[in-house]
Amino acid sequence: MADITQNFSQLLLTYGPGAMLDLPENAVVVAGLQDWDYKGSNWKPVEEERLVALLKQQLGTKLSVNFGGLRHPPMFDEDRRDNNGPGVAVRLFPCWFLVNDAPATVSNEAPVVPGSASDKRRRMVEFSELDVTGGGKLSYTGSGSKIGVNPIRFVGACTKGHLQDIDWRYLAHRGKDLSCRKPLYWVERGVSSDPSDISVQCTCGVSISMADLYKPQFLGKCQCHSPWLSPRRDSSEACNDDLRLLPRSATNTYFPQTVTVISLTKSDDRLRQTIVENKTTIEGIRALPNFIDVLRAIPQLKDAFKEFTDDEILQALSSDEGPGGNPNEDPRIAEFDMMANGAPIIGSDYAGSFFYAETLAAPLLNLQPPWDGFLKSVVRVHRLREVTCLYGFTRLEPPPTSAESELDEIQLAVNGADLARTVEWLPAIEQMGEGIFLHVAPEFLKQWLDSKEIVLEALKLRARERRDAERFNRPPKHRGAGYWALHSLSHAFMAELALECGYPLSSLKERIYSTGPAQADRFGILIYTSTAGGQGTLGGLSNMAERVGELLARATKRLALCSNDPICAEHSDGSEEYPLQGAACHACLLVPETSCEARNTRLDRGLLIQTVLGGGFPLLS
């Protein structure tokens, strides 16, 4: 099979372990972490102590007792294109195929089920009936000549991530002769591809319509198959979910479970920061009697510590306090406290630094009302490091986002599928970028939140969050009117920035900081961009920091009138289908899914400004 390459973010967020992928010749499922082969290459650790501590605490027994932290995925090696090169394995899936233009004139295979002459009939075969060429191409030898095949479009899955082939022969003969082994045919009537126009027919005369397979409980119970893992099925595992029909190309085949943190600068001391950035490597050699000599001999560490003396290094290591803090604590708390501390310079400006920013002086911003009261400070983030870790996935229904956790305590969704039978490490990517942090004045926001009108509105928002949670059969997460307002403002600000900063809207990301009623006041918005290379730190976004007042004023002015008004404004109370979307649509507030931390939910421009319907008590009135 030819080499197929994906960038790191695709591998983690779209085609991670358990994801179905169409290659040029075959359909496959990406193998679990047990088959991510570094081929003897030195795998690169991803240093992020806060994230490792959070994963250990939250995932518990899902991780091995020997859990070793985070790693970069295997990197493609141009010089090792043979089987000895590092890479991620894939496994053939599904195992049922349709034969292209199968001959229908063979007497012992001709279908006897009545049908139109225009019906398109294709022979259904299993992998065991196929021939495999040296290049991995599959073919079927029916009447003497080799005929190409295509993988079947439908598989079975459950909400816990299990995946399996559908037993087509059993379904077609359900309630009849289950011992029949005559040829099966995939029959399509017309060109609509409607399930009622597709059927599976056996030459013995039985058939079943695809429309029947969509009926609840028709496919039976899940059998706990995980074709990306070894073994494919764990005898001790049980699943009571109903098996559901899933088209392989559907958008709900794979929802990654990820957690993202912004790396902190623990100290302005460059030596301590260098130790943090190389923590895993240092811990691996620290017990050696000639520790300093070994450190000086490793190229990676030799260059990083060349300007420090042996005594300085040992003294810094002996006073290292470790990650500290509560592992249950949302990583955004430490991020907010770092960016909102008011220091003129935050972090260090040197190659390899994880974070470097400056708090802009108030006269430089020249803020006009209401922004002079709304913003406590504006931080230009010249450099930041974002670490994203994949720890599981779901199918059919998306897991809750990190935005659905209260800011004082994070809760990771742990009911997804495993990436390996024994998880000894987790894949992660680190990306560098830049951004703008807006520190929202707590007194401004609290005055609005405490008003009678907003207290009543907050109760309505809680009811809508409860209705949405009931749809997915999970406990409701209430973020409060403050989060809804800041999230809506973040989307409007991002859209305005995209017109000025040179980055497309799909490249920008958000991070909302909003505490609940019984928590310390932390309110802010971080708009940033990050990439695996250096393109995320070119300055186009961070240089917009001085124009924040102008950009926010223009962004909110645009929200007053949407091209879909009055219909958009009339949805301020949400709908039965989308209770977490108020006065928000693709013409005003919705942004690309890659940019939003909450899947375009908890949005309502009516909380910020007065819409064409009037009324309300908007934040920026």
PDB file of C-alpha atoms in Angstrom, residues 81-347:
ATOM      1  CA  ARG A  81       9.908   4.697   2.731  1.00  0.00           C
ATOM      2  CA  ASP A  82      10.024   0.906   3.175  1.00  0.00           C
ATOM      3  CA  ASN A  83       8.389  -1.157   5.911  1.00  0.00           C
ATOM      4  CA  ASN A  84      11.079  -0.003   8.337  1.00  0.00           C
ATOM      5  CA  GLY A  85       9.857   3.588   8.362  1.00  0.00           C
ATOM      6  CA  PRO A  86       7.892   5.053  11.288  1.00  0.00           C
ATOM      7  CA  GLY A  87       4.150   5.408  10.784  1.00  0.00           C
ATOM      8  CA  VAL A  88       0.609   4.694  11.879  1.00  0.00           C
ATOM      9  CA  ALA A  89      -0.874   1.353  10.840  1.00  0.00           C
ATOM     10  CA  VAL A  90      -4.358   0.927   9.402  1.00  0.00           C
ATOM     11  CA  ARG A  91      -6.631  -2.123   9.238  1.00  0.00           C
ATOM     12  CA  LEU A  92      -8.987  -3.158   6.492  1.00  0.00           C
ATOM     13  CA  PHE A  93     -12.590  -2.276   7.341  1.00  0.00           C
ATOM     14  CA  PRO A  94     -15.357  -3.045   6.455  1.00  0.00           C
ATOM     15  CA  CYS A  95     -15.042  -6.662   5.310  1.00  0.00           C
ATOM     16  CA  TRP A  96     -18.076  -6.659   2.989  1.00  0.00           C
ATOM     17  CA  PHE A  97     -17.694  -5.448  -0.583  1.00  0.00           C
ATOM     18  CA  LEU A  98     -19.755  -4.781  -3.706  1.00  0.00           C
ATOM     19  CA  VAL A  99     -18.468  -6.181  -6.996  1.00  0.00           C
ATOM     20  CA  ASN A 100     -18.286  -3.616  -9.786  1.00  0.00           C
ATOM     21  CA  ASP A 101     -20.581  -4.577 -12.706  1.00  0.00           C
ATOM     22  CA  ALA A 102     -20.799  -8.193 -11.620  1.00  0.00           C
ATOM     23  CA  PRO A 103     -22.022 -10.516 -14.428  1.00  0.00           C
ATOM     24  CA  ALA A 104     -25.684 -11.363 -13.907  1.00  0.00           C
ATOM     25  CA  THR A 105     -25.925 -14.017 -16.595  1.00  0.00           C
ATOM     26  CA  VAL A 106     -24.421 -16.881 -14.637  1.00  0.00           C
ATOM     27  CA  SER A 107     -27.222 -19.388 -14.198  1.00  0.00           C
ATOM     28  CA  ASN A 108     -26.544 -20.432 -10.627  1.00  0.00           C
ATOM     29  CA  GLU A 109     -26.213 -16.829  -9.426  1.00  0.00           C
ATOM     30  CA  ALA A 110     -28.992 -15.058 -11.292  1.00  0.00           C
ATOM     31  CA  PRO A 111     -31.336 -13.321  -8.850  1.00  0.00           C
ATOM     32  CA  VAL A 112     -34.816 -14.757  -8.739  1.00  0.00           C
ATOM     33  CA  VAL A 113     -36.334 -11.846  -6.809  1.00  0.00           C
ATOM     34  CA  PRO A 114     -38.682  -9.912  -9.086  1.00  0.00           C
ATOM     35  CA  GLY A 115     -37.602  -6.406 -10.006  1.00  0.00           C
ATOM     36  CA  SER A 116     -37.326  -3.828 -12.748  1.00  0.00           C
ATOM     37  CA  ALA A 117     -34.893  -4.395 -15.584  1.00  0.00           C
ATOM     38  CA  SER A 118     -33.396  -0.978 -14.793  1.00  0.00           C
ATOM     39  CA  ASP A 119     -32.448  -2.001 -11.245  1.00  0.00           C
ATOM     40  CA  LYS A 120     -28.722  -1.902 -10.617  1.00  0.00           C
ATOM     41  CA  ARG A 121     -27.589  -5.197  -9.070  1.00  0.00           C
ATOM     42  CA  ARG A 122     -24.141  -5.844  -7.658  1.00  0.00           C
ATOM     43  CA  ARG A 123     -22.849  -8.994  -6.047  1.00  0.00           C
ATOM     44  CA  MET A 124     -22.033  -8.751  -2.325  1.00  0.00           C
ATOM     45  CA  VAL A 125     -18.880 -10.598  -1.238  1.00  0.00           C
ATOM     46  CA  GLU A 126     -16.790 -10.891   1.909  1.00  0.00           C
ATOM     47  CA  PHE A 127     -13.063 -10.295   2.184  1.00  0.00           C
ATOM     48  CA  SER A 128     -12.369 -14.042   2.329  1.00  0.00           C
ATOM     49  CA  GLU A 129     -13.702 -14.341  -1.243  1.00  0.00           C
ATOM     50  CA  LEU A 130     -11.331 -11.743  -2.697  1.00  0.00           C
ATOM     51  CA  ASP A 131      -7.862 -11.806  -4.221  1.00  0.00           C
ATOM     52  CA  VAL A 132      -5.192  -9.381  -2.994  1.00  0.00           C
ATOM     53  CA  THR A 133      -2.502  -8.081  -5.343  1.00  0.00           C
ATOM     54  CA  GLY A 134       1.018  -7.207  -4.269  1.00  0.00           C
ATOM     55  CA  GLY A 135       0.056  -3.535  -4.112  1.00  0.00           C
ATOM     56  CA  GLY A 136      -2.867  -4.243  -1.796  1.00  0.00           C
ATOM     57  CA  LYS A 137      -5.586  -3.870  -4.437  1.00  0.00           C
ATOM     58  CA  LEU A 138      -8.600  -6.135  -3.992  1.00  0.00           C
ATOM     59  CA  SER A 139     -10.452  -7.933  -6.775  1.00  0.00           C
ATOM     60  CA  TYR A 140     -13.085 -10.648  -7.185  1.00  0.00           C
ATOM     61  CA  THR A 141     -12.679 -13.571  -9.560  1.00  0.00           C
ATOM     62  CA  GLY A 142     -16.235 -14.494 -10.506  1.00  0.00           C
ATOM     63  CA  SER A 143     -16.531 -15.980 -13.954  1.00  0.00           C
ATOM     64  CA  GLY A 144     -12.812 -16.223 -14.639  1.00  0.00           C
ATOM     65  CA  SER A 145     -11.844 -12.551 -14.967  1.00  0.00           C
ATOM     66  CA  LYS A 146     -10.807 -10.297 -12.125  1.00  0.00           C
ATOM     67  CA  ILE A 147     -13.368  -7.623 -11.260  1.00  0.00           C
ATOM     68  CA  GLY A 148     -12.809  -4.609  -9.019  1.00  0.00           C
ATOM     69  CA  VAL A 149     -14.710  -4.199  -5.766  1.00  0.00           C
ATOM     70  CA  ASN A 150     -15.796  -1.302  -3.553  1.00  0.00           C
ATOM     71  CA  PRO A 151     -16.285  -1.430   0.235  1.00  0.00           C
ATOM     72  CA  ILE A 152     -19.899  -1.392   1.340  1.00  0.00           C
ATOM     73  CA  ARG A 153     -21.202   2.002   2.438  1.00  0.00           C
ATOM     74  CA  PHE A 154     -22.894   0.987   5.699  1.00  0.00           C
ATOM     75  CA  VAL A 155     -21.551  -0.388   8.988  1.00  0.00           C
ATOM     76  CA  GLY A 156     -22.928  -0.810  12.514  1.00  0.00           C
ATOM     77  CA  ALA A 157     -21.901   1.361  15.466  1.00  0.00           C
ATOM     78  CA  CYS A 158     -22.971   2.394  18.955  1.00  0.00           C
ATOM     79  CA  THR A 159     -22.625   5.620  20.925  1.00  0.00           C
ATOM     80  CA  LYS A 160     -19.684   4.218  22.928  1.00  0.00           C
ATOM     81  CA  GLY A 161     -17.576   4.025  19.782  1.00  0.00           C
ATOM     82  CA  HIS A 162     -17.845   0.298  18.999  1.00  0.00           C
ATOM     83  CA  LEU A 163     -17.797  -0.559  15.315  1.00  0.00           C
ATOM     84  CA  GLN A 164     -18.613  -3.720  13.380  1.00  0.00           C
ATOM     85  CA  ASP A 165     -19.664  -5.165  10.063  1.00  0.00           C
ATOM     86  CA  ILE A 166     -23.367  -5.748   9.620  1.00  0.00           C
ATOM     87  CA  ASP A 167     -24.327  -9.403   9.245  1.00  0.00           C
ATOM     88  CA  TRP A 168     -26.101  -8.911   5.915  1.00  0.00           C
ATOM     89  CA  ARG A 169     -26.788 -12.597   5.375  1.00  0.00           C
ATOM     90  CA  TYR A 170     -28.486 -12.941   8.760  1.00  0.00           C
ATOM     91  CA  LEU A 171     -30.642  -9.840   8.217  1.00  0.00           C
ATOM     92  CA  ALA A 172     -31.766 -10.900   4.736  1.00  0.00           C
ATOM     93  CA  HIS A 173     -32.794 -14.357   6.029  1.00  0.00           C
ATOM     94  CA  ARG A 174     -34.201 -13.141   9.329  1.00  0.00           C
ATOM     95  CA  GLY A 175     -36.971 -15.522  10.395  1.00  0.00           C
ATOM     96  CA  LYS A 176     -36.262 -17.830   7.451  1.00  0.00           C
ATOM     97  CA  ASP A 177     -33.517 -20.271   6.404  1.00  0.00           C
ATOM     98  CA  LEU A 178     -30.421 -18.957   8.181  1.00  0.00           C
ATOM     99  CA  SER A 179     -28.285 -21.752   6.711  1.00  0.00           C
ATOM    100  CA  CYS A 180     -28.648 -20.391   3.159  1.00  0.00           C
ATOM    101  CA  ARG A 181     -25.309 -19.550   1.547  1.00  0.00           C
ATOM    102  CA  LYS A 182     -26.493 -18.491  -1.894  1.00  0.00           C
ATOM    103  CA  PRO A 183     -25.142 -15.258  -3.404  1.00  0.00           C
ATOM    104  CA  LEU A 184     -26.370 -11.927  -2.064  1.00  0.00           C
ATOM    105  CA  TYR A 185     -27.009  -8.876  -4.247  1.00  0.00           C
ATOM    106  CA  TRP A 186     -27.109  -5.160  -3.515  1.00  0.00           C
ATOM    107  CA  VAL A 187     -30.017  -3.774  -5.526  1.00  0.00           C
ATOM    108  CA  GLU A 188     -30.583  -0.065  -6.186  1.00  0.00           C
ATOM    109  CA  ARG A 189     -33.772   1.151  -7.817  1.00  0.00           C
ATOM    110  CA  GLY A 190     -33.517   4.498  -9.599  1.00  0.00           C
ATOM    111  CA  VAL A 191     -30.886   7.109  -8.791  1.00  0.00           C
ATOM    112  CA  SER A 192     -32.222   8.694  -5.600  1.00  0.00           C
ATOM    113  CA  SER A 193     -30.170   6.555  -3.150  1.00  0.00           C
ATOM    114  CA  ASP A 194     -33.123   6.740  -0.792  1.00  0.00           C
ATOM    115  CA  PRO A 195     -33.002   3.845   1.741  1.00  0.00           C
ATOM    116  CA  SER A 196     -36.409   2.635   0.565  1.00  0.00           C
ATOM    117  CA  ASP A 197     -34.963   2.246  -2.961  1.00  0.00           C
ATOM    118  CA  ILE A 198     -32.064   0.059  -1.796  1.00  0.00           C
ATOM    119  CA  SER A 199     -32.401  -3.578  -0.803  1.00  0.00           C
ATOM    120  CA  VAL A 200     -30.291  -6.643  -0.113  1.00  0.00           C
ATOM    121  CA  GLN A 201     -31.569  -9.663  -2.042  1.00  0.00           C
ATOM    122  CA  CYS A 202     -30.590 -13.312  -1.954  1.00  0.00           C
ATOM    123  CA  THR A 203     -30.951 -15.627  -4.950  1.00  0.00           C
ATOM    124  CA  CYS A 204     -33.095 -17.875  -2.745  1.00  0.00           C
ATOM    125  CA  GLY A 205     -35.830 -15.223  -2.951  1.00  0.00           C
ATOM    126  CA  VAL A 206     -35.597 -13.359   0.375  1.00  0.00           C
ATOM    127  CA  SER A 207     -34.803  -9.648   0.615  1.00  0.00           C
ATOM    128  CA  ILE A 208     -34.664  -6.766   3.058  1.00  0.00           C
ATOM    129  CA  SER A 209     -35.024  -3.024   2.490  1.00  0.00           C
ATOM    130  CA  MET A 210     -32.403  -0.610   3.786  1.00  0.00           C
ATOM    131  CA  ALA A 211     -35.225   1.477   5.236  1.00  0.00           C
ATOM    132  CA  ASP A 212     -35.880  -1.344   7.721  1.00  0.00           C
ATOM    133  CA  LEU A 213     -32.326  -1.110   9.045  1.00  0.00           C
ATOM    134  CA  TYR A 214     -32.979   2.411  10.312  1.00  0.00           C
ATOM    135  CA  LYS A 215     -35.753   1.184  12.601  1.00  0.00           C
ATOM    136  CA  PRO A 216     -34.882   1.337  16.326  1.00  0.00           C
ATOM    137  CA  GLN A 217     -33.421  -1.906  17.733  1.00  0.00           C
ATOM    138  CA  PHE A 218     -33.672  -3.623  14.329  1.00  0.00           C
ATOM    139  CA  LEU A 219     -29.932  -4.419  14.243  1.00  0.00           C
ATOM    140  CA  GLY A 220     -29.941  -5.811  17.786  1.00  0.00           C
ATOM    141  CA  LYS A 221     -27.450  -5.114  20.544  1.00  0.00           C
ATOM    142  CA  CYS A 222     -23.852  -3.987  20.146  1.00  0.00           C
ATOM    143  CA  GLN A 223     -21.327  -6.833  20.257  1.00  0.00           C
ATOM    144  CA  CYS A 224     -18.420  -4.711  21.575  1.00  0.00           C
ATOM    145  CA  HIS A 225     -16.255  -4.977  18.459  1.00  0.00           C
ATOM    146  CA  SER A 226     -13.303  -2.576  18.221  1.00  0.00           C
ATOM    147  CA  PRO A 227     -11.518  -3.387  14.923  1.00  0.00           C
ATOM    148  CA  TRP A 228      -8.760  -0.824  15.600  1.00  0.00           C
ATOM    149  CA  LEU A 229      -7.642  -2.568  18.807  1.00  0.00           C
ATOM    150  CA  SER A 230      -5.856  -5.826  19.624  1.00  0.00           C
ATOM    151  CA  PRO A 231      -7.733  -7.999  20.350  1.00  0.00           C
ATOM    152  CA  ARG A 232     -10.738  -6.775  18.401  1.00  0.00           C
ATOM    153  CA  ARG A 233     -13.079  -7.849  21.178  1.00  0.00           C
ATOM    154  CA  ASP A 234     -12.449  -8.045  24.909  1.00  0.00           C
ATOM    155  CA  SER A 235     -14.414 -10.924  26.430  1.00  0.00           C
ATOM    156  CA  SER A 236     -14.790  -9.028  29.708  1.00  0.00           C
ATOM    157  CA  GLU A 237     -16.377  -6.013  28.026  1.00  0.00           C
ATOM    158  CA  ALA A 238     -20.142  -5.588  27.860  1.00  0.00           C
ATOM    159  CA  CYS A 239     -22.260  -3.018  26.032  1.00  0.00           C
ATOM    160  CA  ASN A 240     -26.023  -2.658  26.327  1.00  0.00           C
ATOM    161  CA  ASP A 241     -26.373  -0.028  23.601  1.00  0.00           C
ATOM    162  CA  ASP A 242     -28.419  -0.722  20.492  1.00  0.00           C
ATOM    163  CA  LEU A 243     -26.466  -1.174  17.292  1.00  0.00           C
ATOM    164  CA  ARG A 244     -27.257   1.587  14.805  1.00  0.00           C
ATOM    165  CA  LEU A 245     -26.792   1.869  11.068  1.00  0.00           C
ATOM    166  CA  LEU A 246     -23.966   4.249  10.165  1.00  0.00           C
ATOM    167  CA  PRO A 247     -22.912   5.392   6.675  1.00  0.00           C
ATOM    168  CA  ARG A 248     -19.114   5.395   6.559  1.00  0.00           C
ATOM    169  CA  SER A 249     -19.015   8.912   5.093  1.00  0.00           C
ATOM    170  CA  ALA A 250     -21.413  10.443   7.642  1.00  0.00           C
ATOM    171  CA  THR A 251     -20.231  13.410   9.713  1.00  0.00           C
ATOM    172  CA  ASN A 252     -21.060  11.635  12.988  1.00  0.00           C
ATOM    173  CA  THR A 253     -18.722   8.673  12.473  1.00  0.00           C
ATOM    174  CA  TYR A 254     -15.985  10.164  14.677  1.00  0.00           C
ATOM    175  CA  PHE A 255     -15.992  12.798  17.413  1.00  0.00           C
ATOM    176  CA  PRO A 256     -12.533  13.172  19.009  1.00  0.00           C
ATOM    177  CA  GLN A 257     -12.294  13.755  22.743  1.00  0.00           C
ATOM    178  CA  THR A 258      -9.539  16.293  23.253  1.00  0.00           C
ATOM    179  CA  VAL A 259      -8.317  18.655  25.934  1.00  0.00           C
ATOM    180  CA  THR A 260      -6.300  21.785  25.173  1.00  0.00           C
ATOM    181  CA  VAL A 261      -4.153  23.986  27.391  1.00  0.00           C
ATOM    182  CA  ILE A 262      -2.120  27.123  26.837  1.00  0.00           C
ATOM    183  CA  SER A 263       1.367  26.598  28.234  1.00  0.00           C
ATOM    184  CA  LEU A 264       2.324  28.821  31.136  1.00  0.00           C
ATOM    185  CA  THR A 265       5.490  30.702  31.816  1.00  0.00           C
ATOM    186  CA  LYS A 266       6.181  29.543  35.355  1.00  0.00           C
ATOM    187  CA  SER A 267       8.847  32.103  36.015  1.00  0.00           C
ATOM    188  CA  ASP A 268      10.649  34.953  34.384  1.00  0.00           C
ATOM    189  CA  ASP A 269      13.780  33.031  35.281  1.00  0.00           C
ATOM    190  CA  ARG A 270      15.000  31.628  31.957  1.00  0.00           C
ATOM    191  CA  LEU A 271      16.796  28.708  33.594  1.00  0.00           C
ATOM    192  CA  ARG A 272      13.657  27.479  35.365  1.00  0.00           C
ATOM    193  CA  GLN A 273      11.665  27.826  32.160  1.00  0.00           C
ATOM    194  CA  THR A 274      14.267  25.789  30.265  1.00  0.00           C
ATOM    195  CA  ILE A 275      14.005  23.051  32.902  1.00  0.00           C
ATOM    196  CA  VAL A 276      10.219  22.973  32.518  1.00  0.00           C
ATOM    197  CA  GLU A 277      10.468  22.698  28.734  1.00  0.00           C
ATOM    198  CA  ASN A 278      12.802  19.670  28.990  1.00  0.00           C
ATOM    199  CA  LYS A 279      11.294  18.074  32.100  1.00  0.00           C
ATOM    200  CA  THR A 280      10.741  14.550  30.731  1.00  0.00           C
ATOM    201  CA  THR A 281      14.274  14.154  29.376  1.00  0.00           C
ATOM    202  CA  ILE A 282      15.827  15.529  32.569  1.00  0.00           C
ATOM    203  CA  GLU A 283      13.784  13.220  34.820  1.00  0.00           C
ATOM    204  CA  GLY A 284      14.978  10.237  32.782  1.00  0.00           C
ATOM    205  CA  ILE A 285      18.648  10.909  33.532  1.00  0.00           C
ATOM    206  CA  ARG A 286      18.522  12.738  36.864  1.00  0.00           C
ATOM    207  CA  ALA A 287      19.179   9.613  38.950  1.00  0.00           C
ATOM    208  CA  LEU A 288      22.493   8.946  37.188  1.00  0.00           C
ATOM    209  CA  PRO A 289      25.634   9.620  39.264  1.00  0.00           C
ATOM    210  CA  ASN A 290      27.145  11.608  36.364  1.00  0.00           C
ATOM    211  CA  PHE A 291      23.882  13.444  35.685  1.00  0.00           C
ATOM    212  CA  ILE A 292      25.471  16.766  34.691  1.00  0.00           C
ATOM    213  CA  ASP A 293      27.952  15.094  32.315  1.00  0.00           C
ATOM    214  CA  VAL A 294      25.138  13.198  30.591  1.00  0.00           C
ATOM    215  CA  LEU A 295      23.048  16.381  30.360  1.00  0.00           C
ATOM    216  CA  ARG A 296      25.949  18.185  28.708  1.00  0.00           C
ATOM    217  CA  ALA A 297      26.378  15.296  26.232  1.00  0.00           C
ATOM    218  CA  ILE A 298      22.783  15.137  24.950  1.00  0.00           C
ATOM    219  CA  PRO A 299      22.563  17.523  21.956  1.00  0.00           C
ATOM    220  CA  GLN A 300      19.058  18.738  22.810  1.00  0.00           C
ATOM    221  CA  LEU A 301      19.998  19.577  26.417  1.00  0.00           C
ATOM    222  CA  LYS A 302      23.541  20.664  25.673  1.00  0.00           C
ATOM    223  CA  ASP A 303      22.393  23.608  23.568  1.00  0.00           C
ATOM    224  CA  ALA A 304      19.556  24.553  25.912  1.00  0.00           C
ATOM    225  CA  PHE A 305      21.737  24.702  29.051  1.00  0.00           C
ATOM    226  CA  LYS A 306      25.051  25.863  27.586  1.00  0.00           C
ATOM    227  CA  GLU A 307      24.835  29.349  29.165  1.00  0.00           C
ATOM    228  CA  PHE A 308      24.182  28.022  32.688  1.00  0.00           C
ATOM    229  CA  THR A 309      26.769  26.665  35.138  1.00  0.00           C
ATOM    230  CA  ASP A 310      26.525  23.231  36.772  1.00  0.00           C
ATOM    231  CA  ASP A 311      25.810  24.763  40.178  1.00  0.00           C
ATOM    232  CA  GLU A 312      23.006  26.956  38.781  1.00  0.00           C
ATOM    233  CA  ILE A 313      21.343  23.937  37.165  1.00  0.00           C
ATOM    234  CA  LEU A 314      21.538  21.783  40.296  1.00  0.00           C
ATOM    235  CA  GLN A 315      20.273  24.584  42.520  1.00  0.00           C
ATOM    236  CA  ALA A 316      17.299  25.253  40.209  1.00  0.00           C
ATOM    237  CA  LEU A 317      16.426  21.551  40.119  1.00  0.00           C
ATOM    238  CA  SER A 318      16.600  21.186  43.897  1.00  0.00           C
ATOM    239  CA  SER A 319      14.178  24.080  44.383  1.00  0.00           C
ATOM    240  CA  ASP A 320      11.756  22.903  41.702  1.00  0.00           C
ATOM    241  CA  GLU A 321       8.300  22.674  43.266  1.00  0.00           C
ATOM    242  CA  GLY A 322       6.704  20.530  40.565  1.00  0.00           C
ATOM    243  CA  PRO A 323       3.388  21.191  38.875  1.00  0.00           C
ATOM    244  CA  GLY A 324       1.472  21.994  42.090  1.00  0.00           C
ATOM    245  CA  GLY A 325      -2.134  23.042  42.129  1.00  0.00           C
ATOM    246  CA  ASN A 326      -5.283  21.009  42.005  1.00  0.00           C
ATOM    247  CA  PRO A 327      -5.405  18.564  39.050  1.00  0.00           C
ATOM    248  CA  ASN A 328      -9.193  18.949  39.048  1.00  0.00           C
ATOM    249  CA  GLU A 329      -8.809  22.663  38.450  1.00  0.00           C
ATOM    250  CA  ASP A 330      -9.653  23.888  34.980  1.00  0.00           C
ATOM    251  CA  PRO A 331      -6.355  24.738  33.188  1.00  0.00           C
ATOM    252  CA  ARG A 332      -7.936  28.016  32.109  1.00  0.00           C
ATOM    253  CA  ILE A 333      -7.715  29.393  35.655  1.00  0.00           C
ATOM    254  CA  ALA A 334      -3.906  29.422  35.635  1.00  0.00           C
ATOM    255  CA  GLU A 335      -3.929  30.780  32.078  1.00  0.00           C
ATOM    256  CA  PHE A 336      -6.246  33.629  33.053  1.00  0.00           C
ATOM    257  CA  ASP A 337      -4.249  34.505  36.172  1.00  0.00           C
ATOM    258  CA  MET A 338      -1.053  34.633  34.123  1.00  0.00           C
ATOM    259  CA  MET A 339      -2.447  36.919  31.410  1.00  0.00           C
ATOM    260  CA  ALA A 340      -4.512  39.130  33.723  1.00  0.00           C
ATOM    261  CA  ASN A 341      -1.801  39.860  36.320  1.00  0.00           C
ATOM    262  CA  GLY A 342      -1.246  43.358  34.909  1.00  0.00           C
ATOM    263  CA  ALA A 343       2.523  43.006  34.541  1.00  0.00           C
ATOM    264  CA  PRO A 344       3.964  45.090  31.675  1.00  0.00           C
ATOM    265  CA  ILE A 345       5.903  42.055  30.398  1.00  0.00           C
ATOM    266  CA  ILE A 346       4.666  38.476  30.839  1.00  0.00           C
ATOM    267  CA  GLY A 347       7.046  35.622  30.081  1.00  0.00           C
TER     268      GLY A 347
END
